[in-house]
Coordinates of N, CA and C and ligand atoms in Angstrom, one line a residue:
M1 N 52.8 41.7 -48.6 CA 51.5 41.0 -48.8 C 51.7 39.8 -49.7
S2 N 51.4 38.6 -49.2 CA 51.5 37.4 -50.1 C 50.3 37.5 -51.1
Q3 N 50.5 37.4 -52.3 CA 49.4 37.6 -53.3 C 49.5 36.7 -54.5
S4 N 48.3 36.6 -55.2 CA 48.2 35.6 -56.2 C 48.6 36.1 -57.6
W5 N 49.0 37.4 -57.7 CA 49.4 37.9 -59.0 C 50.7 38.7 -58.8
D6 N 51.4 39.1 -59.9 CA 52.7 39.8 -59.6 C 52.4 41.3 -59.5
S7 N 53.5 42.0 -59.1 CA 53.4 43.4 -58.7 C 53.6 44.4 -59.8
A8 N 53.6 44.0 -61.0 CA 53.9 44.9 -62.1 C 53.0 46.1 -62.1
W9 N 51.8 45.9 -61.7 CA 50.8 47.0 -61.7 C 51.1 48.1 -60.7
E10 N 51.7 47.7 -59.6 CA 52.1 48.7 -58.7 C 53.2 49.6 -59.3
T11 N 54.1 49.0 -60.0 CA 55.2 49.8 -60.7 C 54.5 50.7 -61.8
V12 N 53.6 50.1 -62.5 CA 52.9 50.9 -63.6 C 52.3 52.2 -63.0
F13 N 51.5 52.0 -61.9 CA 50.7 53.1 -61.4 C 51.6 54.1 -60.7
S14 N 52.8 53.6 -60.2 CA 53.6 54.6 -59.5 C 54.6 55.3 -60.5
S15 N 54.6 54.9 -61.8 CA 55.5 55.5 -62.7 C 54.9 56.1 -63.9
Q16 N 53.6 55.9 -64.1 CA 52.9 56.6 -65.3 C 51.5 56.8 -65.0
A17 N 50.9 57.8 -65.8 CA 49.5 58.0 -65.7 C 48.7 56.9 -66.3
W18 N 47.6 56.5 -65.7 CA 46.7 55.4 -66.2 C 45.4 56.0 -66.5
G19 N 44.7 55.3 -67.5 CA 43.4 55.8 -68.0 C 42.5 56.3 -66.9
A20 N 42.0 57.5 -67.0 CA 41.1 58.1 -66.0 C 39.7 57.9 -66.3
Y21 N 39.3 57.5 -67.5 CA 37.9 57.4 -67.9 C 37.5 56.0 -68.3
P22 N 36.3 55.6 -68.0 CA 35.9 54.2 -68.3 C 35.7 53.9 -69.7
S23 N 35.9 52.6 -70.1 CA 35.7 52.2 -71.4 C 34.2 52.1 -71.8
E24 N 33.9 52.2 -73.1 CA 32.5 52.3 -73.5 C 31.7 51.0 -73.1
H25 N 32.4 49.8 -73.1 CA 31.6 48.6 -72.7 C 31.2 48.7 -71.2
I26 N 32.0 49.3 -70.4 CA 31.6 49.4 -69.0 C 30.4 50.4 -68.8
I27 N 30.5 51.5 -69.5 CA 29.4 52.5 -69.5 C 28.1 51.8 -69.9
R28 N 28.3 51.1 -71.0 CA 27.0 50.4 -71.6 C 26.4 49.4 -70.6
W29 N 27.3 48.6 -69.9 CA 26.8 47.6 -68.9 C 26.1 48.3 -67.8
V30 N 26.7 49.4 -67.3 CA 26.1 50.1 -66.1 C 24.8 50.7 -66.6
A31 N 24.8 51.4 -67.7 CA 23.6 52.0 -68.2 C 22.5 51.0 -68.4
R32 N 22.8 50.0 -69.1 CA 21.7 49.0 -69.5 C 21.1 48.3 -68.2
N33 N 21.9 48.0 -67.3 CA 21.5 47.3 -66.1 C 21.0 48.1 -65.0
Y34 N 21.5 49.3 -64.8 CA 21.3 50.1 -63.5 C 20.7 51.5 -63.7
Y35 N 20.8 52.1 -64.8 CA 20.3 53.5 -64.9 C 18.9 53.6 -64.5
K36 N 18.1 52.6 -64.8 CA 16.6 52.7 -64.5 C 16.3 52.5 -63.0
A37 N 17.3 52.2 -62.2 CA 17.0 51.9 -60.8 C 16.3 53.1 -60.1
P38 N 15.2 52.9 -59.4 CA 14.5 54.1 -58.8 C 15.4 54.8 -57.8
D39 N 16.3 54.1 -57.1 CA 17.2 54.7 -56.1 C 18.6 54.1 -56.4
R40 N 19.4 54.9 -57.1 CA 20.7 54.4 -57.4 C 21.6 54.2 -56.2
S41 N 21.3 55.0 -55.1 CA 22.2 54.8 -54.0 C 21.9 53.5 -53.3
A42 N 20.9 52.8 -53.7 CA 20.6 51.4 -53.1 C 21.2 50.3 -53.9
V43 N 21.8 50.7 -55.1 CA 22.4 49.7 -55.9 C 23.9 49.5 -55.6
R44 N 24.3 48.3 -55.2 CA 25.7 48.1 -54.8 C 26.5 47.5 -55.9
L45 N 27.5 48.2 -56.3 CA 28.4 47.7 -57.4 C 29.8 47.6 -56.9
L46 N 30.5 46.5 -57.4 CA 31.9 46.3 -57.0 C 32.8 46.4 -58.2
D47 N 33.8 47.2 -58.1 CA 34.9 47.3 -59.1 C 36.0 46.4 -58.7
L48 N 36.1 45.2 -59.4 CA 37.1 44.2 -59.1 C 38.4 44.6 -59.8
G49 N 39.5 44.9 -59.0 CA 40.7 45.3 -59.7 C 40.6 46.7 -60.2
S50 N 40.3 47.6 -59.3 CA 39.9 49.0 -59.8 C 41.1 49.7 -60.3
G51 N 42.4 49.4 -59.9 CA 43.5 50.2 -60.2 C 43.2 51.6 -59.6
P52 N 43.6 52.7 -60.3 CA 43.3 54.0 -59.9 C 41.8 54.4 -60.0
G53 N 41.0 53.5 -60.6 CA 39.6 53.6 -60.4 C 38.7 54.4 -61.4
A54 N 39.1 54.3 -62.6 CA 38.2 55.0 -63.6 C 36.8 54.5 -63.5
N55 N 36.6 53.2 -63.3 CA 35.2 52.7 -63.3 C 34.5 53.0 -62.0
T56 N 35.3 53.0 -60.9 CA 34.8 53.3 -59.6 C 34.3 54.8 -59.6
W57 N 35.1 55.6 -60.1 CA 34.8 57.1 -60.2 C 33.5 57.3 -61.0
F58 N 33.4 56.6 -62.2 CA 32.3 56.8 -63.0 C 31.0 56.3 -62.3
M59 N 31.1 55.1 -61.7 CA 29.9 54.6 -61.0 C 29.5 55.4 -59.8
A60 N 30.5 55.9 -59.1 CA 30.1 56.7 -57.9 C 29.5 58.0 -58.4
R61 N 30.1 58.6 -59.4 CA 29.6 59.9 -60.0 C 28.1 59.7 -60.5
E62 N 27.8 58.5 -60.9 CA 26.4 58.3 -61.4 C 25.5 57.9 -60.2
G63 N 26.0 58.0 -59.0 CA 25.1 57.9 -57.9 C 24.9 56.5 -57.3
F64 N 25.7 55.5 -57.7 CA 25.6 54.2 -57.2 C 26.4 54.0 -55.9
Q65 N 26.1 53.0 -55.1 CA 26.9 52.7 -53.9 C 28.1 51.8 -54.3
V66 N 29.3 52.3 -54.4 CA 30.3 51.5 -55.0 C 31.4 51.1 -54.0
S67 N 31.9 49.9 -54.3 CA 33.1 49.4 -53.5 C 34.1 49.0 -54.6
A68 N 35.4 49.2 -54.2 CA 36.5 48.9 -55.1 C 37.5 48.1 -54.3
I69 N 38.2 47.1 -55.0 CA 39.3 46.4 -54.4 C 40.4 46.3 -55.4
D70 N 41.6 46.5 -54.9 CA 42.8 46.3 -55.7 C 44.0 46.0 -54.8
G71 N 45.0 45.3 -55.3 CA 46.2 45.0 -54.5 C 47.3 46.0 -54.7
S72 N 47.1 47.0 -55.5 CA 48.2 48.0 -55.6 C 47.9 49.2 -54.7
P73 N 48.8 49.4 -53.7 CA 48.7 50.5 -52.8 C 48.6 51.8 -53.5
T74 N 49.4 52.0 -54.6 CA 49.4 53.3 -55.3 C 48.0 53.4 -56.1
G75 N 47.5 52.3 -56.7 CA 46.3 52.4 -57.3 C 45.2 52.9 -56.4
I76 N 45.1 52.3 -55.2 CA 44.0 52.6 -54.2 C 44.3 54.0 -53.7
A77 N 45.5 54.4 -53.5 CA 45.8 55.8 -53.0 C 45.3 56.8 -54.1
L78 N 45.6 56.6 -55.3 CA 45.2 57.5 -56.4 C 43.7 57.6 -56.5
L79 N 43.1 56.4 -56.3 CA 41.6 56.4 -56.3 C 41.0 57.2 -55.2
N80 N 41.6 57.0 -54.0 CA 41.1 57.8 -52.8 C 41.3 59.3 -53.0
Q81 N 42.4 59.7 -53.6 CA 42.7 61.1 -53.8 C 41.7 61.7 -54.8
R82 N 41.4 60.9 -55.8 CA 40.5 61.4 -56.8 C 39.1 61.6 -56.3
L83 N 38.6 60.6 -55.5 CA 37.3 60.6 -54.9 C 37.2 61.8 -54.0
G84 N 38.3 62.0 -53.1 CA 38.3 63.1 -52.2 C 38.2 64.4 -52.9
K85 N 39.0 64.6 -53.9 CA 39.1 65.8 -54.6 C 37.7 66.2 -55.2
E86 N 37.0 65.2 -55.7 CA 35.7 65.5 -56.4 C 34.5 65.3 -55.4
G87 N 34.7 65.1 -54.2 CA 33.6 64.9 -53.2 C 32.8 63.7 -53.5
L88 N 33.4 62.6 -54.0 CA 32.6 61.4 -54.2 C 32.9 60.4 -53.2
Q89 N 31.9 59.5 -52.9 CA 32.0 58.4 -51.9 C 32.2 57.1 -52.6
A90 N 33.1 56.2 -52.1 CA 33.1 54.8 -52.4 C 33.9 54.1 -51.3
E91 N 33.6 52.8 -51.2 CA 34.4 52.0 -50.2 C 35.6 51.5 -51.0
T92 N 36.8 51.7 -50.5 CA 38.0 51.3 -51.2 C 38.8 50.3 -50.3
V93 N 39.2 49.2 -50.9 CA 39.9 48.2 -50.1 C 41.2 47.8 -50.8
L94 N 42.2 47.8 -50.0 CA 43.5 47.3 -50.5 C 43.6 45.8 -50.2
G95 N 43.7 44.9 -51.2 CA 43.8 43.5 -50.9 C 43.8 42.7 -52.1
D96 N 44.0 41.4 -51.9 CA 44.0 40.4 -53.0 C 42.6 39.9 -53.2
F97 N 42.1 40.1 -54.4 CA 40.7 39.7 -54.6 C 40.4 38.2 -54.8
I98 N 41.5 37.4 -54.6 CA 41.2 36.0 -54.6 C 40.3 35.6 -53.5
Q99 N 40.3 36.4 -52.5 CA 39.3 36.2 -51.4 C 38.6 37.6 -51.2
L100 N 37.4 37.6 -51.3 CA 36.7 38.9 -51.3 C 36.2 39.2 -49.8
P101 N 36.4 40.3 -49.3 CA 36.1 40.6 -47.9 C 34.6 41.1 -47.7
W102 N 33.7 40.5 -48.4 CA 32.3 40.8 -48.3 C 31.5 39.6 -48.1
A103 N 30.3 39.7 -47.5 CA 29.4 38.6 -47.2 C 28.8 38.1 -48.5
D104 N 28.3 36.9 -48.5 CA 27.5 36.3 -49.6 C 26.4 37.3 -50.0
G105 N 26.1 37.4 -51.2 CA 25.0 38.1 -51.7 C 25.0 39.6 -51.4
T106 N 26.2 40.2 -51.4 CA 26.3 41.7 -51.1 C 26.0 42.6 -52.3
F107 N 26.4 42.2 -53.5 CA 26.4 43.2 -54.6 C 25.3 42.9 -55.7
D108 N 24.8 44.0 -56.2 CA 23.9 43.8 -57.4 C 24.7 43.6 -58.7
G109 N 25.9 44.1 -58.7 CA 26.7 44.0 -59.9 C 28.2 44.0 -59.6
V110 N 29.0 43.3 -60.4 CA 30.4 43.3 -60.3 C 31.0 43.5 -61.6
V111 N 32.0 44.5 -61.7 CA 32.7 44.7 -63.0 C 34.2 44.4 -62.8
D112 N 34.7 43.7 -63.8 CA 36.1 43.4 -63.9 C 36.6 43.9 -65.3
N113 N 37.3 45.0 -65.3 CA 37.9 45.4 -66.5 C 39.4 45.1 -66.6
A114 N 39.6 43.9 -67.2 CA 41.0 43.4 -67.5 C 41.8 43.3 -66.2
A115 N 41.2 42.8 -65.1 CA 41.9 42.5 -63.9 C 42.0 41.0 -63.6
L116 N 40.9 40.3 -63.9 CA 41.0 38.8 -63.7 C 42.1 38.2 -64.5
C117 N 42.4 38.8 -65.7 CA 43.4 38.2 -66.6 C 44.8 38.4 -66.1
C118 N 45.0 39.1 -65.0 CA 46.4 39.2 -64.4 C 46.6 37.9 -63.6
N119 N 45.7 37.0 -63.5 CA 45.8 35.8 -62.6 C 45.8 34.5 -63.4
T120 N 46.4 33.5 -62.8 CA 46.5 32.2 -63.5 C 45.1 31.6 -63.7
T121 N 45.0 30.6 -64.6 CA 43.7 29.9 -64.8 C 43.1 29.4 -63.5
A122 N 43.9 28.8 -62.7 CA 43.4 28.2 -61.5 C 42.9 29.3 -60.6
N123 N 43.7 30.4 -60.4 CA 43.2 31.5 -59.5 C 42.0 32.2 -60.1
A124 N 42.0 32.4 -61.5 CA 40.9 33.0 -62.1 C 39.6 32.3 -61.8
A125 N 39.6 30.9 -61.8 CA 38.4 30.1 -61.4 C 38.0 30.4 -60.0
R126 N 39.0 30.5 -59.1 CA 38.6 30.8 -57.7 C 38.0 32.2 -57.5
I127 N 38.6 33.1 -58.3 CA 38.1 34.5 -58.2 C 36.7 34.6 -58.7
V128 N 36.4 33.9 -59.8 CA 35.0 34.0 -60.4 C 34.1 33.3 -59.4
A129 N 34.5 32.3 -58.7 CA 33.6 31.7 -57.7 C 33.4 32.7 -56.6
E130 N 34.4 33.5 -56.2 CA 34.2 34.5 -55.2 C 33.2 35.6 -55.7
V131 N 33.3 35.9 -56.9 CA 32.4 36.9 -57.5 C 30.9 36.4 -57.4
H132 N 30.8 35.1 -57.8 CA 29.5 34.5 -57.7 C 28.9 34.5 -56.3
R133 N 29.8 34.2 -55.4 CA 29.4 34.2 -53.9 C 28.9 35.6 -53.5
V134 N 29.6 36.6 -53.8 CA 29.3 38.0 -53.3 C 28.1 38.6 -54.1
L135 N 27.8 38.1 -55.2 CA 26.6 38.6 -55.9 C 25.3 38.2 -55.3
K136 N 24.3 39.1 -55.4 CA 23.0 38.7 -55.0 C 22.4 37.8 -56.1
P137 N 21.5 36.9 -55.7 CA 20.9 36.1 -56.8 C 20.3 37.1 -57.8
G138 N 20.5 36.8 -59.1 CA 20.0 37.7 -60.1 C 21.0 38.9 -60.4
G139 N 22.1 39.0 -59.6 CA 23.1 40.1 -59.8 C 23.9 39.8 -61.1
T140 N 24.4 40.9 -61.7 CA 25.1 40.7 -63.0 C 26.6 40.9 -62.8
F141 N 27.4 40.3 -63.8 CA 28.8 40.4 -63.8 C 29.2 40.7 -65.2
C142 N 30.1 41.8 -65.3 CA 30.7 42.1 -66.6 C 32.2 41.9 -66.5
S143 N 32.7 41.1 -67.3 CA 34.2 40.7 -67.2 C 34.8 40.8 -68.5
T144 N 36.0 41.4 -68.5 CA 36.7 41.7 -69.8 C 38.1 41.1 -69.8
N145 N 38.4 40.3 -70.8 CA 39.7 39.6 -70.8 C 40.3 39.6 -72.3
F146 N 41.6 39.5 -72.4 CA 42.2 39.5 -73.7 C 42.0 38.2 -74.4
T147 N 41.7 38.2 -75.7 CA 41.5 37.0 -76.4 C 42.9 36.4 -76.8
D148 N 42.9 35.2 -77.3 CA 44.2 34.6 -77.6 C 44.7 35.0 -79.0
R149 N 44.1 36.0 -79.6 CA 44.6 36.6 -80.8 C 45.2 37.9 -80.6
S150 N 45.1 38.4 -79.3 CA 45.5 39.8 -79.0 C 47.0 39.9 -78.9
W151 N 47.5 41.1 -79.3 CA 48.9 41.4 -79.3 C 49.5 41.1 -77.9
G152 N 50.5 40.3 -77.9 CA 51.2 39.9 -76.7 C 51.1 38.3 -76.5
Y153 N 50.0 37.7 -77.1 CA 49.9 36.3 -77.0 C 51.1 35.7 -77.7
G154 N 51.7 34.7 -77.1 CA 52.8 34.0 -77.8 C 54.2 34.7 -77.6
L155 N 54.1 36.0 -77.0 CA 55.4 36.7 -76.8 C 55.8 36.5 -75.3
G156 N 57.1 36.5 -75.1 CA 57.6 36.4 -73.7 C 57.6 35.0 -73.3
K157 N 57.4 34.7 -72.0 CA 57.6 33.4 -71.4 C 56.2 32.8 -71.1
Q158 N 56.0 31.6 -71.7 CA 54.7 30.9 -71.5 C 54.8 30.2 -70.1
V159 N 53.9 30.4 -69.2 CA 54.0 29.7 -67.9 C 52.8 28.7 -67.8
E160 N 51.8 28.8 -68.6 CA 50.7 27.8 -68.6 C 49.9 28.1 -69.9
P161 N 49.0 27.2 -70.3 CA 48.3 27.4 -71.5 C 47.6 28.8 -71.5
G162 N 47.9 29.6 -72.5 CA 47.3 31.0 -72.5 C 48.0 32.0 -71.6
G163 N 48.9 31.6 -70.7 CA 49.4 32.5 -69.7 C 50.9 32.8 -70.0
F164 N 51.2 34.1 -70.1 CA 52.5 34.6 -70.5 C 53.0 35.6 -69.5
T165 N 54.3 35.6 -69.2 CA 54.9 36.7 -68.5 C 56.0 37.3 -69.3
A166 N 56.6 38.4 -68.9 CA 57.7 39.1 -69.6 C 57.4 39.2 -71.1
I167 N 56.2 39.7 -71.3 CA 55.7 40.0 -72.7 C 56.6 41.1 -73.3
S168 N 57.2 40.8 -74.5 CA 58.3 41.6 -75.0 C 57.8 42.8 -75.8
D169 N 56.5 42.9 -76.1 CA 56.1 44.0 -77.0 C 54.6 44.2 -76.8
G170 N 54.2 45.4 -77.2 CA 52.8 45.8 -77.2 C 52.3 46.3 -75.9
P171 N 51.0 46.5 -75.7 CA 50.4 47.1 -74.6 C 50.6 46.4 -73.3
L172 N 51.0 45.1 -73.4 CA 51.1 44.3 -72.1 C 52.6 44.1 -71.8
H173 N 53.5 44.8 -72.5 CA 54.9 44.8 -72.2 C 55.1 45.5 -70.8
N174 N 55.9 44.9 -69.9 CA 56.1 45.4 -68.6 C 54.8 45.5 -67.7
K175 N 53.9 44.6 -68.0 CA 52.6 44.6 -67.2 C 52.5 43.2 -66.5
G176 N 53.6 42.5 -66.4 CA 53.5 41.2 -65.6 C 52.8 40.1 -66.4
F177 N 52.1 39.2 -65.6 CA 51.5 38.0 -66.2 C 50.2 38.4 -66.9
C178 N 49.9 37.8 -68.0 CA 48.6 38.0 -68.6 C 48.1 36.6 -69.1
L179 N 46.8 36.4 -68.8 CA 46.1 35.1 -69.3 C 45.3 35.5 -70.5
F180 N 45.6 35.0 -71.6 CA 44.9 35.2 -72.9 C 43.9 34.0 -73.0
M181 N 42.7 34.3 -73.4 CA 41.7 33.2 -73.4 C 41.1 32.9 -74.8
G182 N 40.9 31.7 -75.1 CA 40.1 31.3 -76.2 C 38.7 31.1 -75.8
R183 N 37.8 30.9 -76.8 CA 36.4 30.9 -76.5 C 36.0 29.7 -75.5
A184 N 36.7 28.6 -75.6 CA 36.4 27.5 -74.7 C 36.8 27.8 -73.3
A185 N 37.9 28.5 -73.1 CA 38.3 28.9 -71.7 C 37.2 29.9 -71.1
V186 N 36.7 30.8 -72.0 CA 35.7 31.7 -71.5 C 34.4 31.0 -71.1
D187 N 34.0 30.0 -72.0 CA 32.8 29.3 -71.7 C 32.9 28.5 -70.4
S188 N 34.1 28.0 -70.1 CA 34.3 27.2 -68.9 C 34.3 28.1 -67.7
L189 N 35.0 29.2 -67.8 CA 35.2 30.1 -66.6 C 33.9 30.6 -66.0
Y190 N 32.9 30.9 -66.9 CA 31.7 31.6 -66.4 C 30.5 30.6 -66.4
S191 N 30.8 29.3 -66.4 CA 29.7 28.3 -66.5 C 28.7 28.3 -65.4
A192 N 29.1 28.8 -64.2 CA 28.1 28.8 -63.1 C 27.1 29.9 -63.3
F193 N 27.3 30.8 -64.2 CA 26.3 31.9 -64.4 C 25.3 31.6 -65.5
A194 N 24.2 32.4 -65.5 CA 23.2 32.2 -66.5 C 23.1 33.4 -67.4
D195 N 22.3 33.4 -68.5 CA 22.1 34.5 -69.4 C 23.5 35.1 -69.9
T196 N 24.4 34.2 -70.1 CA 25.8 34.6 -70.5 C 25.8 35.2 -72.0
N197 N 26.3 36.3 -72.1 CA 26.4 37.0 -73.4 C 27.9 37.3 -73.6
V198 N 28.5 36.7 -74.7 CA 29.9 36.9 -75.0 C 30.1 37.7 -76.3
E199 N 30.8 38.9 -76.1 CA 31.0 39.7 -77.3 C 32.5 39.9 -77.4
R200 N 33.0 40.3 -78.6 CA 34.4 40.6 -78.8 C 34.5 42.1 -79.2
I201 N 35.4 42.8 -78.6 CA 35.7 44.1 -79.2 C 37.2 44.2 -79.6
S202 N 37.5 44.8 -80.7 CA 38.9 44.8 -81.1 C 39.2 46.2 -81.7
W203 N 40.5 46.5 -81.7 CA 41.0 47.6 -82.5 C 42.4 47.2 -82.9
T204 N 42.9 48.1 -83.8 CA 44.3 47.8 -84.3 C 45.3 48.8 -83.9
A205 N 46.6 48.5 -84.0 CA 47.6 49.4 -83.7 C 48.8 49.2 -84.7
D206 N 49.7 50.2 -84.6 CA 50.8 50.1 -85.5 C 50.4 50.0 -87.0
D207 N 49.6 51.0 -87.4 CA 49.1 51.0 -88.8 C 48.5 49.7 -89.2
M208 N 47.6 49.2 -88.3 CA 46.9 47.9 -88.6 C 47.7 46.7 -88.7
T209 N 48.9 46.7 -88.1 CA 49.7 45.5 -88.2 C 49.5 44.6 -86.9
Q210 N 48.9 45.2 -85.9 CA 48.6 44.5 -84.6 C 47.1 44.6 -84.3
L211 N 46.7 43.5 -83.6 CA 45.3 43.4 -83.2 C 45.3 43.4 -81.7
I212 N 44.4 44.2 -81.1 CA 44.2 44.2 -79.6 C 42.7 43.8 -79.5
E213 N 42.4 42.7 -78.8 CA 41.1 42.2 -78.8 C 40.7 41.7 -77.4
L214 N 39.5 42.0 -77.0 CA 38.9 41.7 -75.7 C 37.6 40.9 -75.8
W215 N 37.5 39.9 -74.9 CA 36.2 39.3 -74.7 C 35.4 40.2 -73.7
V216 N 34.2 40.5 -74.0 CA 33.4 41.2 -73.0 C 32.3 40.2 -72.6
V217 N 32.3 39.7 -71.4 CA 31.3 38.7 -71.0 C 30.4 39.3 -70.0
T218 N 29.1 39.2 -70.3 CA 28.1 39.7 -69.3 C 27.3 38.5 -68.9
C219 N 27.0 38.3 -67.7 CA 26.3 37.1 -67.2 C 25.6 37.4 -65.9
R220 N 24.8 36.5 -65.4 CA 23.9 36.8 -64.3 C 24.0 35.6 -63.3
K221 N 24.0 35.9 -62.0 CA 24.0 34.8 -61.0 C 22.5 34.3 -61.0
P222 N 22.3 33.0 -61.2 CA 20.9 32.5 -61.3 C 20.1 32.8 -60.0
L223 N 18.8 33.0 -60.2 CA 18.0 33.3 -59.0 C 17.8 32.1 -58.1
Ligands
SAM1 C1 44.8 46.1 -66.3 S1 44.7 46.8 -64.6 C2 43.0 47.3 -64.8 C3 42.7 48.4 -63.8 C4 41.2 48.9 -64.0 N1 40.2 47.8 -63.9 C5 41.0 49.8 -65.2 O1 40.1 49.5 -66.0 O2 41.7 50.7 -65.4 C6 44.6 45.3 -63.6 C7 44.4 45.6 -62.1 O3 44.0 44.5 -61.4 C8 44.7 44.4 -60.2 N2 44.8 43.0 -59.8 C9 45.0 41.9 -60.6 N3 44.9 40.8 -59.9 C10 44.6 41.1 -58.7 C11 44.3 40.3 -57.5 N4 44.3 39.0 -57.5 N5 44.0 41.0 -56.4 C12 44.0 42.4 -56.3 N6 44.2 43.2 -57.4 C13 44.5 42.5 -58.6 C14 46.1 45.1 -60.5 O4 46.7 45.6 -59.3 C15 45.6 46.2 -61.5 O5 45.3 47.3 -60.8

């Protein structure tokens, strides 16, 4: 498959266990925006870069109509296995999300948990435009990216501003390309959306010598 990001994630998923449960910011976004829906099965949510699908699993389990896309065959296979084992339904697609195989205005919400940041700045802009296209007017987007203070920034080989490969240490070691963003990059990337809310979450590692930090952006496609 010709693809816009490198295959490190396929190696990760075929050689180690990956987080099976969703992060708190994803749970919060789903709960705030969709728990009140009178019929959850009518709410269509997309997990962009699902990997083995912690977020897909959670959203399906909560009764939403979920689709997932990822380029890792092992990630999608693990997700299908888990859904089957637990009797849950979701549409799962193996593919490059630089082009989304859904019609305009398909989804009520799209979640990206640290998947967009595996792509270059130019490709990330194309992907965000695709997310905008497949969202319904008024639909929401929750997108999580590493900040340019996070462990890994400046390590390895710089291939573009904020973009590094062969990161030599930390949680992004052996994870391929990562795009770390400053606030200006975040503001520019999501500028076609409205009601944009930017938060930062961070934690430390190695006895507080390292910082791991994420932008959590939530925004809405204008009506
Ligand atoms: C850091 S993992 C996150 C996985 C998942 N969102 C989670 O929270 O556990 C990034 C994922 O994005 C996928 N990915 C990155 N860029 C992609 C692209 N352009 N098309 C398809 N999958 C992509 C990788 O295969 C990988 O599964």
